[in-house]
Amino acid sequence: MRSHAGFTMGKILTLSVIKADVGGFVGHSDVHPALLEKAKSCLSASSILTDFHVSHVGDDINLIMTHYGGRNNGEIHHLAWDTFIACTEVAKSLKLYGAGQDLLSDSFSGNMRGMGPGVAEMEFEERPSEPVIVFMADKTEPGAWNLPVYKMFADPFNTIGLVIDPKAHCGFNFEVRDLIENKKVTFAAPEELYDLLVFIGAPGRYCVKAVFHKQTGEIAAVSSTQRLNLMAGRYVGKDDPVLIVRCQSGLPAVGEVLEPFANPHLVSGWMRGSHTGPLMPVPVAQATPARFDGPPRVVALGFQMCNGKLVGPQDFFADPSFDNARRKALDVADYMRTLGPFEPHRLHLEEMEYTTLPDVMHRLKDRFVKLS
Ligand code: 13P
Ligand code: 13P
Ligand code: MG
Ligand code: MG
């Protein structure tokens, strides 16, 4: 690894979560332990991180890192890139499936934007107590966070703090990205809830990128919004997004942030990135999508930040209070599977644009006869 001078510890901490699928074990189900070990040794060898935790969900490696270098820091992104390259070498040596899958470029060029890996980063001054939750999903897309983030920060039936916590009562601002036209727009909740929902109810195109406390302007949540297929122009795999949420003291409580996942919602990305299925909350040990390469998974790792150190993780969905959610997800999965190759289990045509479907259409185009 390259050697670094390190960043000076300041008031503003950066929490960076960078993830990539660089080879599955077996198929698209899991990350081989040798890759996780390699990632840990790469990050340990660096002096620019204050702390890190390496984890995975399904076949995606998640690098959870703290430092004082700010967002979009070239050194941090380069370190993550080098780590994924080193892991890819291990994946190739074991002939793992899709080695290097998410690395769209041969070389690093400044920062991670457009390179394939997913990135969620936030900068904040650590509060006297700073609970954060890192959500990591597999077999789905960034818009999968829209519904749960809406519930956390805008739905009083989910977050009673919006009603009874004087510090949360003002509401939150939602920054929404249009991933097709590459634009952003901010909506204030609760005043503009109906406008907000027009857009984030279409998660294939509009994604909640960040949420801010309305009075203090403090960052409360941030997600990765990379869409691999749109970047690559072909089917690469799903984007398998991450989400960071700060909790408590004017922000939703930990339990309010976890609550939306008790009702597994339908997301895009199951089997070949081309099917809809329930997002099943699981602990890391159960984050091994198997049935029909799924159903899609979400893991929640809680940390107490302490002077930049990641105290944790607490593997929240290991708790039995999510057993019923898993059962419900499996029942929904049974039902969705009965639909086989039909929509809405199979994604609608527009979402299939980057699969083999265009080839089939092209091959058969002369067979279509115009009706007068
Ligand atoms: P805080 O307002 O201190 O975050 O406490 C709320 C709480 O813990 C509810 O579960
Ligand atoms: P990943 O996006 O997790 O690699 O899954 C791809 C796939 O095709 C699963 O069926
Ligand atoms: Mg994969
Ligand atoms: Mg994956």
Tab-separated table of C-alpha atoms and ligand atoms in Angstrom:
chain	number	residue	atom	x	y	z
A	1	MET	CA	0.000	0.000	0.000
A	2	ARG	CA	0.951	3.634	-0.395
A	3	SER	CA	2.094	5.434	2.740
A	4	HIS	CA	0.288	8.479	4.104
A	5	ALA	CA	1.019	11.328	6.429
A	6	GLY	CA	-2.493	11.130	7.936
A	7	PHE	CA	-5.055	13.881	8.512
A	8	THR	CA	-5.017	16.212	11.481
A	9	MET	CA	-7.811	15.429	13.894
A	10	GLY	CA	-10.280	18.327	13.718
A	11	LYS	CA	-13.778	19.059	14.920
A	12	ILE	CA	-15.504	17.753	11.804
A	13	LEU	CA	-15.487	13.995	11.472
A	14	THR	CA	-16.198	12.262	8.154
A	15	LEU	CA	-17.964	8.911	8.025
A	16	SER	CA	-17.424	7.284	4.631
A	17	VAL	CA	-19.085	4.061	3.550
A	18	ILE	CA	-17.769	2.770	0.228
A	19	LYS	CA	-18.923	-0.544	-1.206
A	20	ALA	CA	-18.376	-2.796	-4.185
A	21	ASP	CA	-19.007	-6.309	-5.410
A	22	VAL	CA	-15.632	-7.586	-6.591
A	23	GLY	CA	-16.513	-11.268	-6.749
A	24	GLY	CA	-19.172	-13.518	-5.270
A	25	PHE	CA	-18.856	-16.707	-3.219
A	26	VAL	CA	-20.736	-18.798	-4.420
A	27	GLY	CA	-22.375	-17.079	-7.420
A	28	HIS	CA	-23.832	-13.800	-6.126
A	29	SER	CA	-24.563	-15.027	-2.581
A	30	ASP	CA	-21.711	-14.011	-0.293
A	31	VAL	CA	-18.197	-12.591	0.055
A	32	HIS	CA	-15.387	-15.118	0.591
A	33	PRO	CA	-13.661	-14.629	3.991
A	34	ALA	CA	-10.299	-14.226	2.220
A	35	LEU	CA	-11.589	-11.022	0.582
A	36	LEU	CA	-12.786	-9.599	3.891
A	37	GLU	CA	-9.379	-10.402	5.396
A	38	LYS	CA	-7.635	-8.710	2.485
A	39	ALA	CA	-9.825	-5.611	2.859
A	40	LYS	CA	-9.054	-5.440	6.592
A	41	SER	CA	-5.333	-5.737	6.026
A	42	CYS	CA	-5.380	-3.001	3.344
A	43	LEU	CA	-7.257	-0.598	5.602
A	44	SER	CA	-5.099	-1.447	8.659
A	45	ALA	CA	-1.987	-0.613	6.677
A	46	SER	CA	-3.212	2.931	6.038
A	47	SER	CA	-2.500	5.788	8.429
A	48	ILE	CA	-5.175	8.163	7.104
A	49	LEU	CA	-8.111	6.429	8.768
A	50	THR	CA	-9.158	7.116	12.328
A	51	ASP	CA	-11.065	3.839	12.424
A	52	PHE	CA	-12.748	1.343	10.107
A	53	HIS	CA	-15.025	-1.661	10.059
A	54	VAL	CA	-15.184	-4.098	7.149
A	55	SER	CA	-18.489	-5.872	6.596
A	56	HIS	CA	-20.595	-7.364	3.851
A	57	VAL	CA	-24.153	-7.940	2.754
A	58	GLY	CA	-24.556	-10.712	0.207
A	59	ASP	CA	-21.760	-10.378	-2.349
A	60	ASP	CA	-20.968	-6.737	-1.539
A	61	ILE	CA	-17.977	-5.633	0.548
A	62	ASN	CA	-18.701	-2.586	2.691
A	63	LEU	CA	-15.829	-0.409	3.928
A	64	ILE	CA	-17.065	1.701	6.849
A	65	MET	CA	-14.377	4.312	7.536
A	66	THR	CA	-13.886	7.386	9.724
A	67	HIS	CA	-11.351	10.133	9.109
A	68	TYR	CA	-10.830	13.875	9.181
A	69	GLY	CA	-10.254	14.346	5.448
A	70	GLY	CA	-13.765	15.447	4.417
A	71	ARG	CA	-16.143	14.062	1.813
A	72	ASN	CA	-14.937	13.203	-1.690
A	73	ASN	CA	-11.423	13.031	-0.346
A	74	GLY	CA	-9.134	11.703	-3.093
A	75	GLU	CA	-6.849	9.883	-0.639
A	76	ILE	CA	-9.731	8.078	1.036
A	77	HIS	CA	-11.355	7.130	-2.247
A	78	HIS	CA	-7.999	5.986	-3.587
A	79	LEU	CA	-7.482	3.817	-0.518
A	80	ALA	CA	-10.913	2.234	-1.041
A	81	TRP	CA	-10.158	1.717	-4.741
A	82	ASP	CA	-6.783	0.082	-3.992
A	83	THR	CA	-8.530	-2.112	-1.431
A	84	PHE	CA	-11.125	-3.277	-3.973
A	85	ILE	CA	-8.366	-3.909	-6.535
A	86	ALA	CA	-6.446	-6.009	-3.993
A	87	CYS	CA	-9.647	-7.917	-3.158
A	88	THR	CA	-10.279	-8.451	-6.881
A	89	GLU	CA	-6.847	-10.116	-7.167
A	90	VAL	CA	-7.832	-12.534	-4.395
A	91	ALA	CA	-11.212	-13.090	-6.073
A	92	LYS	CA	-9.478	-13.888	-9.360
A	93	SER	CA	-7.067	-16.296	-7.670
A	94	LEU	CA	-10.071	-18.196	-6.255
A	95	LYS	CA	-12.004	-17.871	-9.534
A	96	LEU	CA	-14.856	-16.268	-7.602
A	97	TYR	CA	-17.914	-15.257	-9.547
A	98	GLY	CA	-17.791	-11.920	-11.365
A	99	ALA	CA	-14.342	-10.944	-10.024
A	100	GLY	CA	-13.998	-7.179	-10.313
A	101	GLN	CA	-17.695	-6.889	-11.266
A	102	ASP	CA	-18.291	-3.347	-9.987
A	103	LEU	CA	-14.962	-1.774	-10.970
A	104	LEU	CA	-15.837	-0.066	-14.220
A	105	SER	CA	-12.423	1.433	-14.866
A	106	ASP	CA	-8.880	0.068	-15.142
A	107	SER	CA	-7.349	2.872	-13.149
A	108	PHE	CA	-8.280	5.356	-10.446
A	109	SER	CA	-8.922	8.946	-11.488
A	110	GLY	CA	-9.244	11.356	-8.585
A	111	ASN	CA	-12.360	10.103	-6.839
A	112	MET	CA	-14.921	7.318	-6.937
A	113	ARG	CA	-17.545	9.198	-8.996
A	114	GLY	CA	-18.519	7.162	-12.049
A	115	MET	CA	-16.038	4.382	-11.213
A	116	GLY	CA	-18.596	1.797	-10.058
A	117	PRO	CA	-18.347	1.477	-6.249
A	118	GLY	CA	-21.198	2.992	-4.195
A	119	VAL	CA	-20.386	5.880	-1.866
A	120	ALA	CA	-22.272	7.437	1.069
A	121	GLU	CA	-20.418	10.021	3.146
A	122	MET	CA	-21.341	12.541	5.799
A	123	GLU	CA	-19.427	15.174	7.751
A	124	PHE	CA	-20.485	16.212	11.232
A	125	GLU	CA	-19.262	17.424	14.560
A	126	GLU	CA	-19.650	14.560	17.020
A	127	ARG	CA	-22.421	15.248	19.528
A	128	PRO	CA	-21.937	14.357	23.231
A	129	SER	CA	-23.373	11.003	22.178
A	130	GLU	CA	-23.454	10.062	18.512
A	131	PRO	CA	-25.422	6.913	17.611
A	132	VAL	CA	-25.355	6.101	13.879
A	133	ILE	CA	-26.747	3.224	11.852
A	134	VAL	CA	-25.184	2.014	8.610
A	135	PHE	CA	-27.695	0.173	6.428
A	136	MET	CA	-26.327	-2.048	3.655
A	137	ALA	CA	-28.530	-3.768	1.070
A	138	ASP	CA	-27.996	-6.431	-1.571
A	139	LYS	CA	-30.049	-7.319	-4.682
A	140	THR	CA	-31.639	-3.918	-4.897
A	141	GLU	CA	-31.143	-0.302	-5.996
A	142	PRO	CA	-30.654	3.102	-4.294
A	143	GLY	CA	-34.374	3.959	-4.493
A	144	ALA	CA	-35.009	1.085	-2.066
A	145	TRP	CA	-34.274	3.557	0.757
A	146	ASN	CA	-37.000	6.005	-0.304
A	147	LEU	CA	-39.856	4.359	1.554
A	148	PRO	CA	-38.011	3.651	4.829
A	149	VAL	CA	-36.353	7.106	4.863
A	150	TYR	CA	-39.724	8.720	4.271
A	151	LYS	CA	-41.143	6.800	7.213
A	152	MET	CA	-38.197	7.635	9.511
A	153	PHE	CA	-38.225	11.376	8.858
A	154	ALA	CA	-41.758	12.231	7.751
A	155	ASP	CA	-44.290	9.684	9.009
A	156	PRO	CA	-45.641	10.244	12.526
A	157	PHE	CA	-47.136	6.744	12.513
A	158	ASN	CA	-43.538	5.472	12.346
A	159	THR	CA	-41.670	8.204	14.211
A	160	ILE	CA	-43.589	9.467	17.204
A	161	GLY	CA	-40.683	11.871	17.838
A	162	LEU	CA	-42.044	14.058	15.009
A	163	VAL	CA	-45.064	14.640	17.240
A	164	ILE	CA	-43.703	14.620	20.784
A	165	ASP	CA	-40.016	15.582	20.582
A	166	PRO	CA	-39.864	19.414	20.550
A	167	LYS	CA	-36.483	19.184	18.791
A	168	ALA	CA	-37.853	17.044	15.937
A	169	HIS	CA	-41.274	18.712	15.633
A	170	CYS	CA	-40.097	21.224	12.986
A	171	GLY	CA	-39.551	18.422	10.461
A	172	PHE	CA	-36.819	17.652	7.945
A	173	ASN	CA	-35.620	18.661	4.479
A	174	PHE	CA	-35.275	15.932	1.861
A	175	GLU	CA	-32.731	16.266	-0.957
A	176	VAL	CA	-33.979	14.196	-3.890
A	177	ARG	CA	-31.902	13.232	-6.939
A	178	ASP	CA	-33.226	12.625	-10.432
A	179	LEU	CA	-30.847	9.860	-11.518
A	180	ILE	CA	-31.833	10.039	-15.164
A	181	GLU	CA	-31.468	13.781	-15.706
A	182	ASN	CA	-28.807	14.205	-13.020
A	183	LYS	CA	-30.605	16.980	-11.115
A	184	LYS	CA	-31.435	17.618	-7.487
A	185	VAL	CA	-34.364	19.223	-5.698
A	186	THR	CA	-35.089	19.786	-1.995
A	187	PHE	CA	-38.498	19.367	-0.342
A	188	ALA	CA	-39.512	20.463	3.144
A	189	ALA	CA	-41.470	17.972	5.223
A	190	PRO	CA	-44.193	18.059	6.420
A	191	GLU	CA	-45.249	21.099	4.339
A	192	GLU	CA	-44.414	19.575	0.939
A	193	LEU	CA	-45.110	15.913	1.647
A	194	TYR	CA	-47.415	15.426	-1.304
A	195	ASP	CA	-44.949	16.969	-3.746
A	196	LEU	CA	-42.144	14.869	-2.259
A	197	LEU	CA	-44.172	11.676	-2.667
A	198	VAL	CA	-44.932	12.338	-6.334
A	199	PHE	CA	-41.226	11.834	-6.956
A	200	ILE	CA	-39.880	9.397	-4.367
A	201	GLY	CA	-42.790	7.042	-5.040
A	202	ALA	CA	-40.881	6.321	-8.300
A	203	PRO	CA	-37.680	4.885	-6.793
A	204	GLY	CA	-36.168	3.707	-10.102
A	205	ARG	CA	-35.593	7.323	-11.054
A	206	TYR	CA	-35.881	9.568	-7.976
A	207	CYS	CA	-33.855	8.826	-4.843
A	208	VAL	CA	-33.582	10.475	-1.467
A	209	LYS	CA	-29.904	11.445	-1.367
A	210	ALA	CA	-29.842	13.184	1.999
A	211	VAL	CA	-32.009	14.396	4.860
A	212	PHE	CA	-31.292	17.494	6.960
A	213	HIS	CA	-32.707	18.745	10.259
A	214	LYS	CA	-34.819	21.721	9.283
A	215	GLN	CA	-33.800	24.061	12.099
A	216	THR	CA	-30.148	23.236	12.601
A	217	GLY	CA	-29.399	22.239	9.001
A	218	GLU	CA	-27.485	19.244	10.423
A	219	ILE	CA	-27.055	16.212	8.197
A	220	ALA	CA	-29.300	13.374	9.404
A	221	ALA	CA	-29.060	10.768	6.631
A	222	VAL	CA	-27.213	10.158	3.394
A	223	SER	CA	-27.422	7.370	0.814
A	224	SER	CA	-25.374	6.071	-2.099
A	225	THR	CA	-27.099	6.836	-5.407
A	226	GLN	CA	-24.715	5.246	-7.905
A	227	ARG	CA	-26.560	3.342	-10.616
A	228	LEU	CA	-24.114	0.944	-12.217
A	229	ASN	CA	-26.208	0.159	-15.255
A	230	LEU	CA	-26.685	3.822	-16.088
A	231	MET	CA	-22.927	4.353	-15.746
A	232	ALA	CA	-21.888	1.266	-17.660
A	233	GLY	CA	-24.644	1.430	-20.289
A	234	ARG	CA	-25.184	-2.309	-19.931
A	235	TYR	CA	-26.317	-4.757	-17.268
A	236	VAL	CA	-23.559	-5.073	-14.660
A	237	GLY	CA	-25.403	-6.079	-11.506
A	238	LYS	CA	-27.605	-4.098	-9.189
A	239	ASP	CA	-26.329	-1.138	-7.247
A	240	ASP	CA	-26.817	-2.651	-3.818
A	241	PRO	CA	-26.938	0.664	-1.952
A	242	VAL	CA	-25.895	1.884	1.499
A	243	LEU	CA	-27.517	4.409	3.823
A	244	ILE	CA	-26.116	6.201	6.883
A	245	VAL	CA	-28.528	7.564	9.507
A	246	ARG	CA	-27.689	9.557	12.645
A	247	CYS	CA	-30.066	8.983	15.542
A	248	GLN	CA	-31.480	10.504	18.754
A	249	SER	CA	-31.495	13.995	20.279
A	250	GLY	CA	-33.734	15.785	17.777
A	251	LEU	CA	-33.286	13.078	15.152
A	252	PRO	CA	-35.357	9.876	15.046
A	253	ALA	CA	-34.541	7.444	17.873
A	254	VAL	CA	-32.675	4.245	16.986
A	255	GLY	CA	-35.898	2.248	17.217
A	256	GLU	CA	-37.719	4.722	14.983
A	257	VAL	CA	-34.978	4.404	12.375
A	258	LEU	CA	-35.247	0.593	12.442
A	259	GLU	CA	-39.051	0.484	12.516
A	260	PRO	CA	-39.744	0.821	8.736
A	261	PHE	CA	-37.942	-2.476	8.111
A	262	ALA	CA	-40.507	-4.356	10.219
A	263	ASN	CA	-42.760	-4.264	7.153
A	264	PRO	CA	-40.673	-5.605	4.249
A	265	HIS	CA	-41.469	-3.423	1.247
A	266	LEU	CA	-41.104	-4.462	-2.384
A	267	VAL	CA	-37.887	-3.385	-4.106
A	268	SER	CA	-36.293	-3.883	-7.531
A	269	GLY	CA	-33.177	-5.991	-8.025
A	270	TRP	CA	-33.891	-9.625	-7.221
A	271	MET	CA	-32.548	-12.310	-9.641
A	272	ARG	CA	-30.437	-10.840	-12.461
A	273	GLY	CA	-31.364	-7.398	-11.229
A	274	SER	CA	-34.658	-7.889	-13.022
A	275	HIS	CA	-37.248	-8.805	-10.428
A	276	THR	CA	-39.251	-7.270	-7.626
A	277	GLY	CA	-39.181	-8.808	-4.176
A	278	PRO	CA	-39.468	-7.992	-0.475
A	279	LEU	CA	-36.498	-6.397	1.313
A	280	MET	CA	-35.763	-8.862	4.133
A	281	PRO	CA	-34.008	-7.508	7.260
A	282	VAL	CA	-31.238	-9.913	8.381
A	283	PRO	CA	-28.105	-10.045	10.540
A	284	VAL	CA	-24.737	-10.215	8.750
A	285	ALA	CA	-24.615	-13.987	9.254
A	286	GLN	CA	-27.872	-14.381	7.310
A	287	ALA	CA	-26.946	-11.945	4.559
A	288	THR	CA	-26.444	-14.724	2.021
A	289	PRO	CA	-29.186	-14.423	-0.619
A	290	ALA	CA	-29.954	-17.948	-1.817
A	291	ARG	CA	-33.499	-18.508	-3.031
A	292	PHE	CA	-33.735	-17.214	-6.624
A	293	ASP	CA	-30.593	-15.241	-5.621
A	294	GLY	CA	-32.570	-13.520	-2.895
A	295	PRO	CA	-34.860	-12.317	-1.621
A	296	PRO	CA	-33.167	-8.888	-1.374
A	297	ARG	CA	-31.452	-8.280	1.992
A	298	VAL	CA	-30.844	-5.375	4.314
A	299	VAL	CA	-28.420	-5.318	7.263
A	300	ALA	CA	-28.314	-2.577	9.932
A	301	LEU	CA	-25.059	-2.002	11.829
A	302	GLY	CA	-25.236	0.423	14.758
A	303	PHE	CA	-22.205	2.303	16.086
A	304	GLN	CA	-21.619	4.783	18.886
A	305	MET	CA	-19.047	7.234	17.566
A	306	CYS	CA	-16.369	8.135	20.096
A	307	ASN	CA	-13.717	10.625	19.000
A	308	GLY	CA	-13.883	9.154	15.520
A	309	LYS	CA	-13.788	5.541	16.733
A	310	LEU	CA	-16.552	3.181	15.649
A	311	VAL	CA	-17.740	1.599	18.890
A	312	GLY	CA	-19.675	-1.430	17.690
A	313	PRO	CA	-21.227	-2.786	15.634
A	314	GLN	CA	-24.598	-3.695	16.993
A	315	ASP	CA	-26.063	-6.082	14.409
A	316	PHE	CA	-29.638	-4.827	14.874
A	317	PHE	CA	-31.597	-7.211	12.695
A	318	ALA	CA	-30.215	-10.172	14.665
A	319	ASP	CA	-32.804	-9.203	17.261
A	320	PRO	CA	-35.891	-11.462	17.492
A	321	SER	CA	-38.123	-8.394	17.133
A	322	PHE	CA	-37.441	-8.741	13.376
A	323	ASP	CA	-38.371	-12.450	13.201
A	324	ASN	CA	-41.926	-11.672	12.069
A	325	ALA	CA	-40.605	-9.301	9.407
A	326	ARG	CA	-38.470	-12.130	8.020
A	327	ARG	CA	-41.434	-14.490	8.043
A	328	LYS	CA	-43.578	-11.927	6.274
A	329	ALA	CA	-40.822	-11.307	3.709
A	330	LEU	CA	-40.638	-15.035	2.999
A	331	ASP	CA	-44.419	-15.251	2.562
A	332	VAL	CA	-44.336	-12.307	0.163
A	333	ALA	CA	-41.422	-13.974	-1.641
A	334	ASP	CA	-43.469	-17.178	-2.046
A	335	TYR	CA	-46.297	-15.198	-3.557
A	336	MET	CA	-44.136	-13.102	-5.884
A	337	ARG	CA	-42.355	-16.219	-7.182
A	338	THR	CA	-45.685	-17.703	-8.318
A	339	LEU	CA	-45.849	-14.910	-10.926
A	340	GLY	CA	-42.691	-16.236	-12.617
A	341	PRO	CA	-41.706	-14.227	-15.703
A	342	PHE	CA	-44.697	-11.883	-15.450
A	343	GLU	CA	-44.754	-8.306	-14.237
A	344	PRO	CA	-44.852	-7.025	-11.579
A	345	HIS	CA	-42.511	-9.793	-10.325
A	346	ARG	CA	-40.372	-9.268	-13.400
A	347	LEU	CA	-39.506	-5.582	-13.683
A	348	HIS	CA	-41.397	-3.479	-16.205
A	349	LEU	CA	-39.867	-2.949	-19.642
A	350	GLU	CA	-38.214	0.392	-18.963
A	351	GLU	CA	-36.263	-1.103	-16.060
A	352	MET	CA	-35.176	-4.048	-18.221
A	353	GLU	CA	-33.394	-1.741	-20.651
A	354	TYR	CA	-29.934	-2.930	-19.650
A	355	THR	CA	-30.606	-6.669	-19.715
A	356	THR	CA	-30.627	-9.093	-22.640
A	357	LEU	CA	-34.140	-7.981	-23.497
A	358	PRO	CA	-33.076	-5.303	-26.031
A	359	ASP	CA	-31.128	-7.990	-27.923
A	360	VAL	CA	-34.188	-10.216	-28.138
A	361	MET	CA	-36.293	-7.278	-29.310
A	362	HIS	CA	-33.695	-6.389	-31.914
A	363	ARG	CA	-33.456	-9.953	-33.209
A	364	LEU	CA	-37.224	-10.224	-33.583
A	365	LYS	CA	-37.922	-6.773	-34.907
A	366	ASP	CA	-38.550	-7.945	-38.485
A	367	ARG	CA	-41.083	-10.485	-37.280
A	368	PHE	CA	-43.383	-7.700	-36.135
A	369	VAL	CA	-45.887	-6.892	-38.871
A	370	LYS	CA	-47.562	-3.516	-38.929
A	371	LEU	CA	-51.323	-3.573	-38.594
A	372	SER	CA	-53.193	-1.292	-40.943
B	1	13P	P1	-33.460	11.375	22.893
B	1	13P	O1	-34.404	12.526	22.663
B	1	13P	O2	-32.458	11.631	23.954
B	1	13P	O3	-32.838	10.919	21.627
B	1	13P	O4	-34.349	10.133	23.467
B	1	13P	C1	-35.414	9.581	22.777
B	1	13P	C2	-35.452	8.119	22.992
B	1	13P	O5	-34.500	7.506	23.413
B	1	13P	C3	-36.683	7.426	22.618
B	1	13P	O6	-36.519	6.022	22.464
B	2	13P	P1	-25.457	-8.603	-7.612
B	2	13P	O1	-25.898	-7.270	-8.180
B	2	13P	O2	-25.612	-8.646	-6.137
B	2	13P	O3	-24.086	-8.965	-8.088
B	2	13P	O4	-26.481	-9.701	-8.152
B	2	13P	C1	-26.565	-9.875	-9.519
B	2	13P	C2	-27.488	-10.956	-9.936
B	2	13P	O5	-27.633	-11.143	-11.123
B	2	13P	C3	-28.219	-11.773	-8.969
B	2	13P	O6	-29.081	-12.686	-9.588
B	3	MG	MG	-22.549	-10.059	-7.671
B	4	MG	MG	-24.623	-7.551	-4.706
